[in-house]
Amino acid sequence: MEERLPDAGPKAPGTKEKTEEPIARFLVSSSPHVHEGIRIRSVMGLVIVALLPASVFSIYLFGLPALFTILVSVASAAGFEWLWQKVVRRPGTAGDLSAVLTGLLLALNLPAGSPWWLILVGNLFAIVVAKQLYGGIGYNIFNPALVGRVVLLVAFPVHMTSRWISPSAWGMDAVTTATPLGRAREALLATGSVDAALTRNEAIDLLIGNRAGSLGEVSVILLLIGGIFLLAKRVITWHAPVAFIGSVWAMAGIFHLANPARFADPSFHVLTGGLFLGAFFMATDYVTTPLAPAGKIVFGIGCGVVTVVIRLFGSYPEGVSFGILLMNAFTPLIDRAFKPAVFGARRAKTA
Amino acid sequence: MGAGREFAKGLWSENPIFRVVLGLCPTLAVTTSAQNGVGMGIAATFVLLCSNVIISVLRSFIPRKIRIPAYIVIIATFVTVVDLVMNAYFNPLHKALGIFIPLIVVNCIIMGRAEAFASKNGVLYSLLDGLGMGIGFTISLVAIASIRELLGNGTIFGAAVMGSSYVPFMLLILPPGAFILLGTMLGAMNRVEIALARRAGRAPSIRKEHDCASCAIFAGWSNAADKIKALEEAGR
């Protein structure tokens, strides 16, 4: 919105002389009054750059189906954002890259070779229902990409949990297989022990990403590189990711020590599933997570606890997305409990 | 007001679900199939009709201070009738609706019409009011249930209509789908009402709390010009 203080420049021809009270001539606006010049677009751009290594690697691993998933998802997310603004005639935010990021994150949460309609439905719910119906960017309670994923998981369980492709460069001889977490659960149900599944997964394979899974969960190292890049650029802080991953490790470790045959090794839980993707790229979202450092730590621990409880005792093999969404709902409460200190304020001295 | 208008108001202008937003518990819970919607609608319509008539007849005998317990006794009587009849003659439907049949006793629509209308009006008008509200409720239930069944299961009244390649969108059969769909339909109905009101040159009859202008998100819009423009577009 363009506003100009009176007398700041030559008046447009034909403007009527204002006869208001002097006080009314001052520009009144709400805070913030000082800007750092950071735009939504540049922050979103940095996050997209941070996700690129993992995205490109997923295309190398799963081939053209992965490329197809990413392209359709990004295009449909941006398309729905643009369409929504045309329909409701609201000022555009389609250019701020936030929808592109949502589309990319959702794609990284999908199995390679997802059918086009599945990706479209996911993005429709992510952009229109989870984001725009709540009022658009800045007003959404839940992470849009995760809402899209969970809607698909609940609505199309067959397509979302049993059609994983095992990695083979360019997807030539793609065979469907189960994810490590899925295999651990199947073995547990069949034999009452998780060891059989674990021996098939070397830690090094998990680290570099030689395993089945959704596009963005396969390569822990590349996601970690992206996360460190964001930390270095000060786009995110360490609190939520460290608390999230740490609490998953600690809680899985406690259960593993109590009963090693029933519960898998904590490092298995840290390296599998969407934990790194969720911890660095979704539990750090500005809109849907707490503001203060202490609040971010509480948020991360909550995500970790819910994730481990669902993985170990729930009916789904993976709990990262449910963990983050549940804690999204608690974010206003956490923000109220852990208010950041007001700039310049001093703690009152007790006599 | 004429008898015709007392009947017709339940269908659109005071539709219990989409305008007054009452009776949401059965609306959200039982609308997983069109058949359930029809069953629930007819059961509630019968109770509403009978309780409106009886309460209207007895309206000068019921002491004001204990009117609510008196209404509940009357309503519960007819709910028991419906419950037993459905159990005897429509057993599968009775099983599908389950606890929501006895819960008609505390349905806000029926209590609301008793308190707001039947206790103040004559028998004929109360009968027409109950019939109109009941039919409006039934139509709304069937509309919601049909969409949920069609998209969530690929069928309408149990008949497959979406073709064999259709993958059911199971979310709509589940509780969150009911909330999302109802909210979307409420929004769409408000749009229709605004358009109708503008054409007729009257103010749209939308309750303040269902109106975008009273929403905190709307109030938070930084750009006042947009807000004013949107208000003008909404027709006020």
Short mmCIF file of N, CA and C in Angstrom, two decimals, chain A residues 1 88-91 117 121 125 129 133-135 139 151-152 154-157 159, chain B residues 167-171 174 180 184 191 216-217 220-226 229 233:
data_model
loop_
_atom_site.label_atom_id
_atom_site.label_comp_id
_atom_site.label_asym_id
_atom_site.label_seq_id
_atom_site.Cartn_x
_atom_site.Cartn_y
_atom_site.Cartn_z
N MET A 1 0.86 -1.20 0.00
CA MET A 1 0.00 0.00 0.00
C MET A 1 0.89 1.24 0.00
N VAL A 88 -11.00 -15.33 -4.80
CA VAL A 88 -11.47 -14.47 -3.70
C VAL A 88 -11.02 -13.02 -3.89
N ARG A 89 -10.27 -12.76 -4.95
CA ARG A 89 -9.84 -11.40 -5.26
C ARG A 89 -9.13 -10.75 -4.07
N ARG A 90 -8.15 -11.45 -3.55
CA ARG A 90 -7.33 -10.87 -2.48
C ARG A 90 -5.94 -10.58 -3.03
N PRO A 91 -5.24 -9.60 -2.41
CA PRO A 91 -3.91 -9.26 -2.93
C PRO A 91 -3.01 -10.48 -2.96
N TRP A 117 -3.22 -37.48 -9.48
CA TRP A 117 -4.40 -37.01 -8.74
C TRP A 117 -4.14 -37.00 -7.25
N VAL A 121 -4.70 -33.68 -4.98
CA VAL A 121 -5.57 -33.63 -3.80
C VAL A 121 -4.77 -33.17 -2.58
N PHE A 125 -5.54 -29.64 -0.39
CA PHE A 125 -5.77 -29.52 1.05
C PHE A 125 -4.67 -28.69 1.72
N VAL A 129 -7.20 -25.60 2.00
CA VAL A 129 -7.84 -25.87 3.30
C VAL A 129 -6.94 -25.46 4.46
N LEU A 133 -7.87 -21.08 3.81
CA LEU A 133 -9.13 -20.98 4.56
C LEU A 133 -8.89 -20.46 5.97
N TYR A 134 -7.68 -20.61 6.47
CA TYR A 134 -7.35 -20.06 7.79
C TYR A 134 -6.93 -18.59 7.68
N GLY A 135 -6.84 -18.07 6.48
CA GLY A 135 -6.51 -16.66 6.32
C GLY A 135 -5.23 -16.40 5.56
N TYR A 139 -1.35 -16.92 9.10
CA TYR A 139 -2.52 -17.19 9.93
C TYR A 139 -2.79 -18.67 10.12
N VAL A 151 -3.74 -35.79 5.28
CA VAL A 151 -5.00 -36.02 4.56
C VAL A 151 -4.84 -37.21 3.61
N LEU A 152 -3.74 -37.22 2.87
CA LEU A 152 -3.52 -38.32 1.92
C LEU A 152 -3.33 -39.64 2.65
N VAL A 154 -4.56 -40.55 5.52
CA VAL A 154 -5.82 -41.03 6.08
C VAL A 154 -6.77 -41.44 4.96
N ALA A 155 -6.75 -40.69 3.84
CA ALA A 155 -7.74 -40.92 2.79
C ALA A 155 -7.30 -42.05 1.84
N PHE A 156 -6.02 -42.14 1.57
CA PHE A 156 -5.53 -43.15 0.61
C PHE A 156 -4.41 -43.96 1.23
N PRO A 157 -4.70 -44.75 2.27
CA PRO A 157 -3.62 -45.45 2.97
C PRO A 157 -2.84 -46.41 2.06
N HIS A 159 -2.11 -46.13 -1.19
CA HIS A 159 -1.14 -45.43 -2.02
C HIS A 159 -0.02 -44.82 -1.21
N VAL B 167 -10.94 -43.94 -7.03
CA VAL B 167 -10.36 -44.30 -5.74
C VAL B 167 -11.09 -43.51 -4.66
N PRO B 168 -11.82 -44.17 -3.75
CA PRO B 168 -12.62 -43.43 -2.76
C PRO B 168 -11.75 -42.50 -1.91
N PHE B 169 -12.25 -41.29 -1.72
CA PHE B 169 -11.57 -40.30 -0.88
C PHE B 169 -12.06 -40.49 0.54
N MET B 170 -11.42 -41.44 1.25
CA MET B 170 -11.97 -41.92 2.52
C MET B 170 -12.07 -40.85 3.61
N LEU B 171 -11.31 -39.77 3.43
CA LEU B 171 -11.34 -38.73 4.46
C LEU B 171 -12.76 -38.24 4.72
N LEU B 174 -14.72 -40.07 7.25
CA LEU B 174 -14.20 -39.96 8.62
C LEU B 174 -14.64 -38.63 9.25
N ILE B 180 -14.85 -30.53 7.73
CA ILE B 180 -14.36 -29.73 6.60
C ILE B 180 -15.50 -29.49 5.61
N THR B 184 -17.28 -25.91 4.62
CA THR B 184 -17.27 -25.46 3.22
C THR B 184 -18.68 -25.17 2.73
N ARG B 191 -22.42 -17.41 0.59
CA ARG B 191 -22.20 -16.75 -0.69
C ARG B 191 -23.52 -16.66 -1.48
N ALA B 216 -11.68 -12.70 13.45
CA ALA B 216 -10.46 -12.07 13.92
C ALA B 216 -9.42 -11.96 12.80
N ILE B 217 -9.41 -12.96 11.93
CA ILE B 217 -8.44 -12.93 10.83
C ILE B 217 -8.73 -11.74 9.92
N GLY B 220 -7.68 -8.59 11.30
CA GLY B 220 -6.23 -8.41 11.32
C GLY B 220 -5.64 -8.01 9.99
N TRP B 221 -6.45 -7.92 8.96
CA TRP B 221 -5.90 -7.53 7.67
C TRP B 221 -5.23 -6.17 7.78
N SER B 222 -4.01 -6.12 7.29
CA SER B 222 -3.29 -4.86 7.44
C SER B 222 -3.82 -3.81 6.49
N ASN B 223 -4.33 -4.26 5.36
CA ASN B 223 -4.71 -3.29 4.36
C ASN B 223 -6.19 -2.90 4.50
N ALA B 224 -6.40 -1.72 5.06
CA ALA B 224 -7.77 -1.31 5.33
C ALA B 224 -8.59 -1.17 4.05
N ALA B 225 -7.92 -0.80 2.97
CA ALA B 225 -8.65 -0.61 1.71
C ALA B 225 -9.28 -1.92 1.25
N ASP B 226 -8.52 -3.03 1.43
CA ASP B 226 -9.06 -4.34 1.06
C ASP B 226 -10.29 -4.67 1.88
N LYS B 229 -13.25 -2.76 0.74
CA LYS B 229 -13.69 -3.29 -0.54
C LYS B 229 -14.46 -4.60 -0.34
N GLU B 233 -18.25 -5.52 -1.16
CA GLU B 233 -18.62 -6.65 -2.00
C GLU B 233 -19.63 -7.54 -1.31
#
